Amino acid sequence: MGRLVIVSNRVASITPGKASTGGLAVGIGDVLGKAGGLWFGWNGETSPHAPEQVQVTEHGNITLATIGLSRKDYEQYYLGFSNNVLWPAFHYRSDLIRYHRDEYEGYQRANLWLAEKLFPLLKPDDTIWVHDYHLIPMAAALRAMGVKNKIGFFLHIPFPTQPILTCIPPSSELLRALSHYDLVGFQTPSDRQAFVDCLTRESGARKLDEDNLQMEDRVVRSGVYPISVYPDEIEDQAHTAASRRHLRRLRQSLLDRKLIISVDRLDYSKGQFERFRAFEKLMEIQPSHRSALSMVQIAPLSRSDIKTYQKIRHDLEGEAGRINGRFGDIDYTPIRYINRNYERSTLMAFFRGAQVGAVTPLRDGMNLVAKEYVAAQHRDDPGVLVLSRFAGAAAEFDGALLVNPYDTLGMAEAMHRALTMPREERKERHASMLQQLKTNDLGAWWRRFLGDLGV
Ligand code: ADQ
């Protein structure tokens, strides 16, 4: 097998045990840690003019090749088209799309420029694996330079259905760009189906069989590869970290109160606002929980340069304050809302200490937190996962209590049911989800993808 070359918008730092608040970084870190290879992408820095030089550093069997972005590319490619058009549209929020043609041109320009920087680093037998929505045009750009290598693409976020996708003015160009990959991977069957429907209806592609589409002179294969975790590793971390200082402090501060935990980047797709409302409703309809239940919401800040994200931060702080004012007491804070990062093992121990994991995004590609919460539980006395039907993980987890995050009362009722569920039922539900995690772990995700790409 030749070398593996991973391309993603951001290249994370390779420090073992270091907290990373993105699911993508966790996944890529694992593939490269085991298979070795080159990881190419943005180093997170911006300057008035784009730097010429790619920085190459070696870390054991991993080579990192990173470059900074010009301020203009950062604004147009990253903040503009990627995060103000593609992110909302792909999460079914067409109301939040802010499209400007010059930003789309910046998106294409930055992809071309990144492809030009990657080109000299490539060898003929490399396999190239491009990740996520920032880099949809990457294969077409490389092909135009004469690159003949196998190129795969994995979309970490949902793929929208035709009526939503076509709200993006250059949607046909995006579909055509995706058809330049040899393999396009999705998190769930419904994401893949939406892609196949869009490509056939909008771009005139012809279905050859279940997996393959003919688009002009190219055959595009697509597949479903749900990203996952290593459940045994997480169980170990949750168990051994259980005596750590943070966890001791959490337990002491809770007294004997029950705990609902939620961990997600601050983002409108994650449904934090709706979750706080459901928690408030729970306090209203089940007064027995008042003073006897806390919710911890860990929400590291992301994309703070974008207005919509500044607003949701402001709204959420207000909402937590309002609910705490309504139900709190001198020695009791119902919602603890925290923006900081934790070490991975500490987070897993927090999951183990919580009776309920509330993972209720309005839309999510997969949601690794749902999987981590399940893996971190004690097998003999597990907590209950309350999971949005709109998270990719819902397609795999029949043991979760599935909720619709737009139904405040329904979510409150599910939280109550989770908090009062008999141990036998909790064990049964947990065992079925754990089995699913063991059958389809993180290694299965990337091995199956690379296998289908022909590596
Ligand atoms: P994200 O939207 O980032 O990922 P998610 O899958 O939940 O969402 O991954 C977040 C990761 O960051 C988890 O491993 C979590 O434990 C970690 N994390 C979150 N907050 C943290 C904190 N405060 N401290 C330390 N670690 C923290 C995108 C898509 C998802 C998809 C993933 C992977 O949006 O749908 O599941 O990619 O494909």
Short mmCIF file of C-alpha atoms and ligand atoms in Angstrom, two decimals:
data_model
loop_
_atom_site.label_atom_id
_atom_site.label_comp_id
_atom_site.label_asym_id
_atom_site.label_seq_id
_atom_site.Cartn_x
_atom_site.Cartn_y
_atom_site.Cartn_z
CA MET A 1 0.00 0.00 0.00
CA GLY A 2 1.24 3.51 -0.84
CA ARG A 3 1.20 6.43 1.54
CA LEU A 4 -2.01 7.88 2.97
CA VAL A 5 -2.46 11.62 2.47
CA ILE A 6 -5.18 13.25 4.54
CA VAL A 7 -6.40 16.71 3.62
CA SER A 8 -8.65 18.69 5.96
CA ASN A 9 -9.31 22.36 6.53
CA ARG A 10 -7.59 22.42 9.91
CA VAL A 11 -4.63 20.30 10.96
CA ALA A 12 -4.76 19.60 14.70
CA SER A 13 -1.75 19.41 16.95
CA ILE A 14 -0.46 15.88 17.46
CA THR A 15 -0.09 15.75 21.21
CA PRO A 16 -1.19 12.53 22.88
CA GLY A 17 -4.03 13.05 25.37
CA LYS A 18 -4.42 16.71 24.37
CA ALA A 19 -8.05 17.84 24.32
CA SER A 20 -9.51 18.35 20.88
CA THR A 21 -13.05 19.65 20.68
CA GLY A 22 -13.73 18.46 17.17
CA GLY A 23 -14.93 15.01 16.18
CA LEU A 24 -13.05 15.20 12.90
CA ALA A 25 -9.67 15.65 14.62
CA VAL A 26 -10.30 12.63 16.86
CA GLY A 27 -11.06 10.45 13.81
CA ILE A 28 -8.15 11.61 11.67
CA GLY A 29 -5.74 11.40 14.61
CA ASP A 30 -6.59 7.72 14.93
CA VAL A 31 -6.18 6.80 11.24
CA LEU A 32 -2.83 8.55 11.00
CA GLY A 33 -1.62 7.25 14.36
CA LYS A 34 -2.15 3.69 13.11
CA ALA A 35 -1.59 3.86 9.34
CA GLY A 36 0.95 6.73 9.27
CA GLY A 37 1.05 9.26 6.45
CA LEU A 38 0.87 12.92 5.59
CA TRP A 39 -1.71 15.39 6.96
CA PHE A 40 -2.08 18.59 4.96
CA GLY A 41 -4.14 21.68 5.78
CA TRP A 42 -4.41 25.09 7.39
CA ASN A 43 -2.39 25.77 10.56
CA GLY A 44 -5.03 28.12 12.00
CA GLU A 45 -3.00 31.32 11.38
CA THR A 46 -3.89 34.24 9.15
CA SER A 47 -1.77 37.10 7.77
CA PRO A 48 -2.44 40.00 5.37
CA HIS A 49 -0.82 38.05 2.50
CA ALA A 50 -0.82 34.30 1.99
CA PRO A 51 2.52 32.73 2.93
CA GLU A 52 4.40 30.89 0.18
CA GLN A 53 6.00 28.19 2.27
CA VAL A 54 4.38 24.97 3.52
CA GLN A 55 5.73 24.05 6.98
CA VAL A 56 6.65 20.37 7.17
CA THR A 57 7.28 18.65 10.52
CA GLU A 58 7.79 14.98 11.34
CA HIS A 59 6.11 13.25 14.29
CA GLY A 60 7.04 9.57 14.20
CA ASN A 61 5.17 8.02 11.28
CA ILE A 62 3.10 11.18 10.72
CA THR A 63 4.19 14.14 8.61
CA LEU A 64 2.31 17.37 9.15
CA ALA A 65 2.31 19.83 6.25
CA THR A 66 0.59 23.08 7.18
CA ILE A 67 0.20 26.56 5.79
CA GLY A 68 -1.40 29.85 6.90
CA LEU A 69 -4.25 31.58 5.10
CA SER A 70 -4.44 35.15 3.86
CA ARG A 71 -6.91 37.30 5.77
CA LYS A 72 -9.05 37.51 2.62
CA ASP A 73 -9.21 33.72 2.20
CA TYR A 74 -10.03 33.31 5.87
CA GLU A 75 -12.94 35.72 5.51
CA GLN A 76 -14.27 34.46 2.18
CA TYR A 77 -13.41 30.76 2.10
CA TYR A 78 -13.65 29.89 5.79
CA LEU A 79 -16.02 32.33 7.52
CA GLY A 80 -17.96 33.22 4.39
CA PHE A 81 -18.88 30.37 2.09
CA SER A 82 -17.92 27.42 4.33
CA ASN A 83 -19.48 28.57 7.58
CA ASN A 84 -22.13 31.07 6.50
CA VAL A 85 -23.48 29.03 3.58
CA LEU A 86 -22.47 25.37 3.58
CA TRP A 87 -22.68 24.76 7.35
CA PRO A 88 -26.20 26.20 7.81
CA ALA A 89 -27.54 24.71 4.56
CA PHE A 90 -26.15 21.25 5.25
CA HIS A 91 -27.74 21.45 8.74
CA TYR A 92 -31.10 22.30 7.19
CA ARG A 93 -30.98 25.96 8.28
CA SER A 94 -31.59 27.66 4.95
CA ASP A 95 -32.82 30.71 6.94
CA LEU A 96 -29.23 31.28 8.14
CA ILE A 97 -27.58 31.13 4.70
CA ARG A 98 -25.67 34.35 3.93
CA TYR A 99 -24.52 33.99 0.35
CA HIS A 100 -22.20 36.40 -1.47
CA ARG A 101 -20.83 35.50 -4.87
CA ASP A 102 -17.37 36.93 -4.13
CA GLU A 103 -17.13 34.64 -1.09
CA TYR A 104 -17.93 31.63 -3.24
CA GLU A 105 -15.18 32.75 -5.61
CA GLY A 106 -12.89 32.99 -2.57
CA TYR A 107 -13.88 29.42 -1.61
CA GLN A 108 -12.88 28.14 -5.05
CA ARG A 109 -9.72 30.27 -5.09
CA ALA A 110 -8.58 28.96 -1.68
CA ASN A 111 -9.26 25.35 -2.70
CA LEU A 112 -7.22 25.82 -5.87
CA TRP A 113 -4.41 27.48 -3.94
CA LEU A 114 -4.35 24.71 -1.33
CA ALA A 115 -4.31 22.10 -4.13
CA GLU A 116 -1.31 23.89 -5.70
CA LYS A 117 0.53 23.78 -2.36
CA LEU A 118 -0.28 20.11 -1.87
CA PHE A 119 0.65 19.07 -5.42
CA PRO A 120 4.49 19.08 -5.04
CA LEU A 121 4.22 16.92 -1.89
CA LEU A 122 2.32 14.11 -3.67
CA LYS A 123 3.81 10.82 -4.86
CA PRO A 124 2.30 8.65 -7.62
CA ASP A 125 1.12 5.83 -5.34
CA ASP A 126 -0.36 8.04 -2.60
CA THR A 127 -4.02 7.61 -1.68
CA ILE A 128 -5.64 10.98 -0.98
CA TRP A 129 -8.49 11.28 1.54
CA VAL A 130 -10.17 14.69 1.70
CA HIS A 131 -12.36 15.58 4.69
CA ASP A 132 -15.41 17.74 5.00
CA TYR A 133 -17.35 20.56 3.45
CA HIS A 134 -14.59 23.17 3.28
CA LEU A 135 -12.78 21.21 0.58
CA ILE A 136 -15.47 19.95 -1.82
CA PRO A 137 -13.63 21.33 -4.93
CA MET A 138 -10.25 19.79 -3.95
CA ALA A 139 -10.45 16.69 -6.21
CA ALA A 140 -11.47 18.68 -9.28
CA ALA A 141 -8.59 21.10 -8.62
CA LEU A 142 -6.07 18.25 -8.29
CA ARG A 143 -7.44 16.43 -11.35
CA ALA A 144 -7.02 19.63 -13.38
CA MET A 145 -3.31 19.55 -12.45
CA GLY A 146 -3.06 16.00 -13.77
CA VAL A 147 -3.26 14.09 -10.46
CA LYS A 148 -4.31 10.50 -11.25
CA ASN A 149 -4.21 9.12 -7.68
CA LYS A 150 -7.22 7.67 -5.94
CA ILE A 151 -9.10 10.46 -4.15
CA GLY A 152 -11.83 9.85 -1.57
CA PHE A 153 -14.05 12.34 0.27
CA PHE A 154 -15.82 11.95 3.61
CA LEU A 155 -18.54 14.33 4.71
CA HIS A 156 -18.65 14.62 8.51
CA ILE A 157 -21.87 16.65 8.54
CA PRO A 158 -25.33 15.80 7.09
CA PHE A 159 -26.02 16.00 3.36
CA PRO A 160 -29.23 17.96 2.70
CA THR A 161 -32.13 16.91 0.54
CA GLN A 162 -32.66 18.56 -2.85
CA PRO A 163 -35.00 21.43 -1.76
CA ILE A 164 -32.42 22.59 0.81
CA LEU A 165 -29.29 21.97 -1.24
CA THR A 166 -30.68 24.00 -4.13
CA CYS A 167 -31.04 27.05 -1.87
CA ILE A 168 -27.26 27.37 -2.31
CA PRO A 169 -26.90 29.29 -5.58
CA PRO A 170 -23.93 27.28 -6.93
CA SER A 171 -25.38 23.91 -5.83
CA SER A 172 -24.90 22.35 -9.30
CA GLU A 173 -21.21 23.27 -9.25
CA LEU A 174 -20.82 21.67 -5.83
CA LEU A 175 -22.47 18.46 -7.04
CA ARG A 176 -20.25 18.39 -10.11
CA ALA A 177 -17.19 18.95 -7.87
CA LEU A 178 -18.17 15.97 -5.71
CA SER A 179 -18.40 13.79 -8.82
CA HIS A 180 -14.63 14.13 -9.30
CA TYR A 181 -13.98 11.90 -6.26
CA ASP A 182 -13.62 8.14 -6.68
CA LEU A 183 -15.52 7.54 -3.44
CA VAL A 184 -17.81 9.85 -1.46
CA GLY A 185 -18.60 8.70 2.09
CA PHE A 186 -21.49 9.70 4.36
CA GLN A 187 -22.42 9.16 8.00
CA THR A 188 -25.90 7.64 7.48
CA PRO A 189 -27.98 5.92 4.78
CA SER A 190 -30.30 8.93 4.53
CA ASP A 191 -27.37 11.33 3.86
CA ARG A 192 -26.13 9.04 1.11
CA GLN A 193 -29.64 8.75 -0.34
CA ALA A 194 -29.99 12.55 -0.41
CA PHE A 195 -26.69 12.78 -2.32
CA VAL A 196 -27.73 10.14 -4.87
CA ASP A 197 -31.11 11.87 -5.35
CA CYS A 198 -29.48 15.29 -5.84
CA LEU A 199 -26.87 14.01 -8.27
CA THR A 200 -29.42 12.15 -10.40
CA ARG A 201 -32.16 14.80 -10.35
CA GLU A 202 -30.07 17.96 -10.47
CA SER A 203 -26.98 16.93 -12.41
CA GLY A 204 -28.24 14.22 -14.74
CA ALA A 205 -26.13 11.43 -13.24
CA ARG A 206 -27.26 7.86 -14.06
CA LYS A 207 -27.52 5.14 -11.42
CA LEU A 208 -25.40 2.13 -12.45
CA ASP A 209 -26.13 0.06 -9.32
CA GLU A 210 -26.67 0.57 -5.55
CA ASP A 211 -23.20 2.10 -5.07
CA ASN A 212 -22.20 3.64 -8.38
CA LEU A 213 -23.34 6.60 -10.43
CA GLN A 214 -22.26 7.54 -13.94
CA MET A 215 -21.64 11.28 -14.26
CA GLU A 216 -20.38 12.27 -17.72
CA ASP A 217 -17.22 10.21 -18.23
CA ARG A 218 -16.75 9.49 -14.51
CA VAL A 219 -18.03 6.77 -12.18
CA VAL A 220 -18.71 8.05 -8.65
CA ARG A 221 -19.05 5.54 -5.89
CA SER A 222 -20.79 6.45 -2.63
CA GLY A 223 -21.07 4.61 0.68
CA VAL A 224 -22.14 4.85 4.32
CA TYR A 225 -19.38 4.89 6.96
CA PRO A 226 -20.65 5.92 10.40
CA ILE A 227 -17.75 7.39 12.40
CA SER A 228 -17.36 5.96 15.89
CA VAL A 229 -15.15 5.56 18.97
CA TYR A 230 -13.16 2.80 20.69
CA PRO A 231 -15.56 1.74 23.47
CA ASP A 232 -12.99 -0.24 25.51
CA GLU A 233 -10.54 2.65 25.55
CA ILE A 234 -13.26 5.05 26.72
CA GLU A 235 -14.47 2.66 29.41
CA ASP A 236 -10.89 2.45 30.70
CA GLN A 237 -10.46 6.22 30.69
CA ALA A 238 -13.79 6.75 32.44
CA HIS A 239 -12.91 4.19 35.05
CA THR A 240 -9.32 5.19 35.81
CA ALA A 241 -9.99 8.91 35.74
CA ALA A 242 -12.83 8.41 38.22
CA SER A 243 -10.71 9.51 41.19
CA ARG A 244 -9.36 12.63 39.50
CA ARG A 245 -9.62 16.00 41.14
CA HIS A 246 -12.23 17.41 38.74
CA LEU A 247 -14.55 14.49 39.26
CA ARG A 248 -14.16 14.61 43.04
CA ARG A 249 -15.06 18.27 42.95
CA LEU A 250 -18.09 17.57 40.74
CA ARG A 251 -19.35 14.83 43.08
CA GLN A 252 -18.83 16.91 46.20
CA SER A 253 -20.64 19.88 44.71
CA LEU A 254 -23.60 17.77 43.59
CA LEU A 255 -24.20 16.37 47.07
CA ASP A 256 -26.68 13.58 46.27
CA ARG A 257 -28.34 15.29 43.33
CA LYS A 258 -28.82 13.49 40.05
CA LEU A 259 -27.02 14.81 37.01
CA ILE A 260 -27.89 15.38 33.35
CA ILE A 261 -24.82 16.06 31.22
CA SER A 262 -24.49 17.65 27.79
CA VAL A 263 -21.26 18.39 25.94
CA ASP A 264 -21.21 20.11 22.58
CA ARG A 265 -19.46 22.98 20.83
CA LEU A 266 -21.50 26.15 21.09
CA ASP A 267 -23.42 25.95 17.82
CA TYR A 268 -27.01 26.53 16.74
CA SER A 269 -27.13 23.02 15.23
CA LYS A 270 -26.54 21.43 18.64
CA GLY A 271 -29.91 22.46 20.13
CA GLN A 272 -28.56 23.84 23.43
CA PHE A 273 -31.22 26.52 23.69
CA GLU A 274 -34.06 23.98 23.14
CA ARG A 275 -32.43 21.66 25.70
CA PHE A 276 -32.39 24.37 28.39
CA ARG A 277 -36.08 24.99 27.69
CA ALA A 278 -36.80 21.26 28.07
CA PHE A 279 -34.92 21.21 31.38
CA GLU A 280 -37.04 24.13 32.56
CA LYS A 281 -40.21 22.31 31.45
CA LEU A 282 -39.08 19.26 33.40
CA MET A 283 -38.80 21.37 36.54
CA GLU A 284 -42.30 22.69 35.90
CA ILE A 285 -44.04 19.35 35.30
CA GLN A 286 -42.09 17.29 37.86
CA PRO A 287 -41.56 19.45 40.96
CA SER A 288 -39.88 16.47 42.68
CA HIS A 289 -36.76 17.22 40.61
CA ARG A 290 -36.46 20.77 41.95
CA SER A 291 -33.34 21.00 44.12
CA ALA A 292 -32.70 17.30 43.41
CA LEU A 293 -31.31 17.56 39.89
CA SER A 294 -28.56 19.50 38.12
CA MET A 295 -27.67 19.89 34.49
CA VAL A 296 -24.08 20.43 33.39
CA GLN A 297 -23.75 21.93 29.93
CA ILE A 298 -20.15 22.01 28.72
CA ALA A 299 -20.03 24.12 25.56
CA PRO A 300 -16.59 25.16 24.26
CA LEU A 301 -16.80 28.29 22.11
CA SER A 302 -16.39 27.93 18.37
CA ARG A 303 -16.37 30.27 15.36
CA SER A 304 -16.58 33.33 17.58
CA ASP A 305 -15.82 35.57 14.56
CA ILE A 306 -19.27 34.86 13.11
CA LYS A 307 -22.21 37.02 14.21
CA THR A 308 -24.72 34.13 14.48
CA TYR A 309 -22.37 32.44 16.96
CA GLN A 310 -21.99 35.61 19.04
CA LYS A 311 -25.76 35.83 19.23
CA ILE A 312 -26.31 32.23 20.31
CA ARG A 313 -23.68 32.69 23.01
CA HIS A 314 -25.49 35.74 24.28
CA ASP A 315 -28.92 34.04 24.13
CA LEU A 316 -27.73 30.91 25.91
CA GLU A 317 -26.08 32.84 28.74
CA GLY A 318 -29.35 34.73 29.21
CA GLU A 319 -31.40 31.56 29.18
CA ALA A 320 -29.21 29.76 31.73
CA GLY A 321 -29.36 32.84 34.00
CA ARG A 322 -33.13 33.09 33.69
CA ILE A 323 -33.76 29.42 34.52
CA ASN A 324 -31.27 29.49 37.39
CA GLY A 325 -32.97 32.60 38.73
CA ARG A 326 -36.32 30.85 38.57
CA PHE A 327 -35.41 27.49 40.15
CA GLY A 328 -32.10 28.11 41.94
CA ASP A 329 -31.46 28.61 45.62
CA ILE A 330 -28.70 30.01 47.77
CA ASP A 331 -26.91 26.64 47.64
CA TYR A 332 -28.30 25.27 44.38
CA THR A 333 -27.58 26.13 40.72
CA PRO A 334 -29.84 24.05 38.44
CA ILE A 335 -27.86 24.63 35.20
CA ARG A 336 -24.07 24.83 35.25
CA TYR A 337 -23.01 26.30 31.96
CA ILE A 338 -19.29 26.03 31.19
CA ASN A 339 -17.28 27.14 28.14
CA ARG A 340 -13.94 25.49 28.89
CA ASN A 341 -12.17 22.40 27.50
CA TYR A 342 -11.37 19.32 29.56
CA GLU A 343 -8.92 16.51 29.09
CA ARG A 344 -10.56 13.65 27.28
CA SER A 345 -10.32 11.23 30.21
CA THR A 346 -11.85 13.78 32.60
CA LEU A 347 -14.76 14.25 30.24
CA MET A 348 -15.30 10.49 30.02
CA ALA A 349 -15.37 10.29 33.82
CA PHE A 350 -17.96 13.10 33.90
CA PHE A 351 -20.08 11.03 31.50
CA ARG A 352 -19.82 8.05 33.81
CA GLY A 353 -20.93 10.18 36.74
CA ALA A 354 -24.13 11.39 35.02
CA GLN A 355 -27.45 9.49 35.17
CA VAL A 356 -28.57 11.02 31.88
CA GLY A 357 -26.67 12.04 28.74
CA ALA A 358 -28.75 14.60 26.86
CA VAL A 359 -27.60 14.73 23.24
CA THR A 360 -30.31 16.62 21.45
CA PRO A 361 -28.99 18.43 18.35
CA LEU A 362 -31.41 19.91 15.84
CA ARG A 363 -29.28 18.22 13.17
CA ASP A 364 -25.91 16.47 13.43
CA GLY A 365 -23.81 14.36 11.08
CA MET A 366 -23.12 11.68 13.70
CA ASN A 367 -22.41 13.13 17.18
CA LEU A 368 -19.54 11.37 18.88
CA VAL A 369 -20.57 12.59 22.32
CA ALA A 370 -23.58 10.25 22.16
CA LYS A 371 -21.24 7.33 21.52
CA GLU A 372 -18.74 8.44 24.16
CA TYR A 373 -21.49 8.75 26.77
CA VAL A 374 -22.64 5.17 26.13
CA ALA A 375 -19.10 3.76 26.15
CA ALA A 376 -18.23 5.53 29.42
CA GLN A 377 -21.10 4.00 31.44
CA HIS A 378 -20.76 1.43 34.19
CA ARG A 379 -22.17 -1.80 32.73
CA ASP A 380 -23.98 -2.77 35.94
CA ASP A 381 -25.49 0.63 36.62
CA PRO A 382 -25.53 2.58 33.37
CA GLY A 383 -27.05 5.97 32.69
CA VAL A 384 -29.61 6.62 29.95
CA LEU A 385 -28.98 8.36 26.64
CA VAL A 386 -31.65 10.85 25.57
CA LEU A 387 -30.89 11.29 21.89
CA SER A 388 -32.26 13.50 19.13
CA ARG A 389 -33.75 11.60 16.22
CA PHE A 390 -31.88 14.11 14.01
CA ALA A 391 -28.38 13.02 15.12
CA GLY A 392 -26.70 10.50 12.81
CA ALA A 393 -26.14 8.29 15.88
CA ALA A 394 -29.91 7.71 16.09
CA ALA A 395 -29.66 5.45 13.02
CA GLU A 396 -27.51 3.04 15.07
CA PHE A 397 -28.78 3.34 18.66
CA ASP A 398 -32.05 1.53 19.33
CA GLY A 399 -31.37 1.59 23.07
CA ALA A 400 -31.56 5.38 23.40
CA LEU A 401 -34.69 7.34 24.25
CA LEU A 402 -35.23 9.12 20.94
CA VAL A 403 -36.64 12.63 21.08
CA ASN A 404 -37.64 15.41 18.75
CA PRO A 405 -35.73 18.51 19.94
CA TYR A 406 -38.52 20.80 18.67
CA ASP A 407 -40.89 19.17 21.17
CA THR A 408 -40.05 20.77 24.52
CA LEU A 409 -42.60 18.80 26.53
CA GLY A 410 -41.64 15.55 24.80
CA MET A 411 -37.98 16.11 25.70
CA ALA A 412 -38.88 16.94 29.31
CA GLU A 413 -40.92 13.73 29.54
CA ALA A 414 -38.04 11.70 28.09
CA MET A 415 -35.63 13.23 30.63
CA HIS A 416 -38.03 12.27 33.43
CA ARG A 417 -38.38 8.75 32.07
CA ALA A 418 -34.59 8.44 31.89
CA LEU A 419 -34.14 9.68 35.46
CA THR A 420 -36.65 7.17 36.82
CA MET A 421 -35.91 4.18 34.59
CA PRO A 422 -35.50 0.85 36.44
CA ARG A 423 -31.98 -0.57 36.48
CA GLU A 424 -32.85 -3.69 34.44
CA GLU A 425 -34.21 -1.63 31.56
CA ARG A 426 -31.17 0.67 31.70
CA LYS A 427 -28.85 -2.32 31.51
CA GLU A 428 -30.71 -3.85 28.58
CA ARG A 429 -30.70 -0.63 26.59
CA HIS A 430 -27.05 0.03 27.35
CA ALA A 431 -25.94 -3.50 26.42
CA SER A 432 -27.55 -3.25 23.00
CA MET A 433 -25.85 0.10 22.28
CA LEU A 434 -22.48 -1.11 23.57
CA GLN A 435 -22.73 -4.13 21.28
CA GLN A 436 -23.31 -1.77 18.35
CA LEU A 437 -20.22 0.26 19.31
CA LYS A 438 -18.08 -2.84 19.51
CA THR A 439 -19.23 -4.09 16.11
CA ASN A 440 -18.66 -0.73 14.47
CA ASP A 441 -15.78 1.05 16.17
CA LEU A 442 -13.56 3.88 14.94
CA GLY A 443 -11.14 1.46 13.26
CA ALA A 444 -14.01 -0.08 11.27
CA TRP A 445 -14.93 3.41 10.02
CA TRP A 446 -11.61 4.19 8.36
CA ARG A 447 -10.69 0.63 7.38
CA ARG A 448 -13.98 0.19 5.51
CA PHE A 449 -13.64 3.58 3.81
CA LEU A 450 -10.07 2.96 2.69
CA GLY A 451 -10.95 -0.62 1.68
CA ASP A 452 -13.76 0.64 -0.58
CA LEU A 453 -11.41 3.23 -2.02
CA GLY A 454 -9.26 0.32 -3.03
CA VAL A 455 -6.35 0.71 -0.62
P1 ADQ B 1 -18.51 18.04 16.03
O1 ADQ B 1 -19.62 18.92 15.57
O2 ADQ B 1 -17.32 18.71 16.58
O3 ADQ B 1 -18.02 17.08 14.85
P2 ADQ B 1 -18.93 15.65 17.82
O4 ADQ B 1 -19.07 14.49 16.89
O5 ADQ B 1 -19.84 15.58 18.97
O6 ADQ B 1 -19.19 17.04 17.12
O7 ADQ B 1 -17.43 15.67 18.34
C1 ADQ B 1 -16.98 16.55 19.34
C2 ADQ B 1 -15.74 15.96 20.03
O8 ADQ B 1 -15.10 16.95 20.82
C3 ADQ B 1 -16.08 14.81 20.95
O9 ADQ B 1 -15.09 13.83 20.87
C4 ADQ B 1 -16.10 15.46 22.35
O10 ADQ B 1 -15.79 14.61 23.42
C5 ADQ B 1 -15.03 16.53 22.19
N1 ADQ B 1 -15.32 17.69 23.07
C6 ADQ B 1 -16.41 18.46 23.04
N2 ADQ B 1 -16.37 19.41 24.00
C7 ADQ B 1 -15.22 19.23 24.66
C8 ADQ B 1 -14.60 19.90 25.78
N3 ADQ B 1 -15.15 20.94 26.39
N4 ADQ B 1 -13.41 19.43 26.19
C9 ADQ B 1 -12.83 18.37 25.57
N5 ADQ B 1 -13.37 17.72 24.53
C10 ADQ B 1 -14.54 18.14 24.07
C11 ADQ B 1 -18.31 16.93 13.45
C12 ADQ B 1 -19.80 16.69 13.11
C13 ADQ B 1 -20.35 15.52 13.92
C14 ADQ B 1 -19.50 14.27 13.67
C15 ADQ B 1 -18.01 14.59 13.85
C16 ADQ B 1 -17.14 13.43 13.42
O11 ADQ B 1 -20.55 17.88 13.37
O12 ADQ B 1 -21.70 15.25 13.58
O13 ADQ B 1 -19.87 13.27 14.58
O14 ADQ B 1 -17.61 15.72 13.09
O15 ADQ B 1 -17.41 13.04 12.14
#
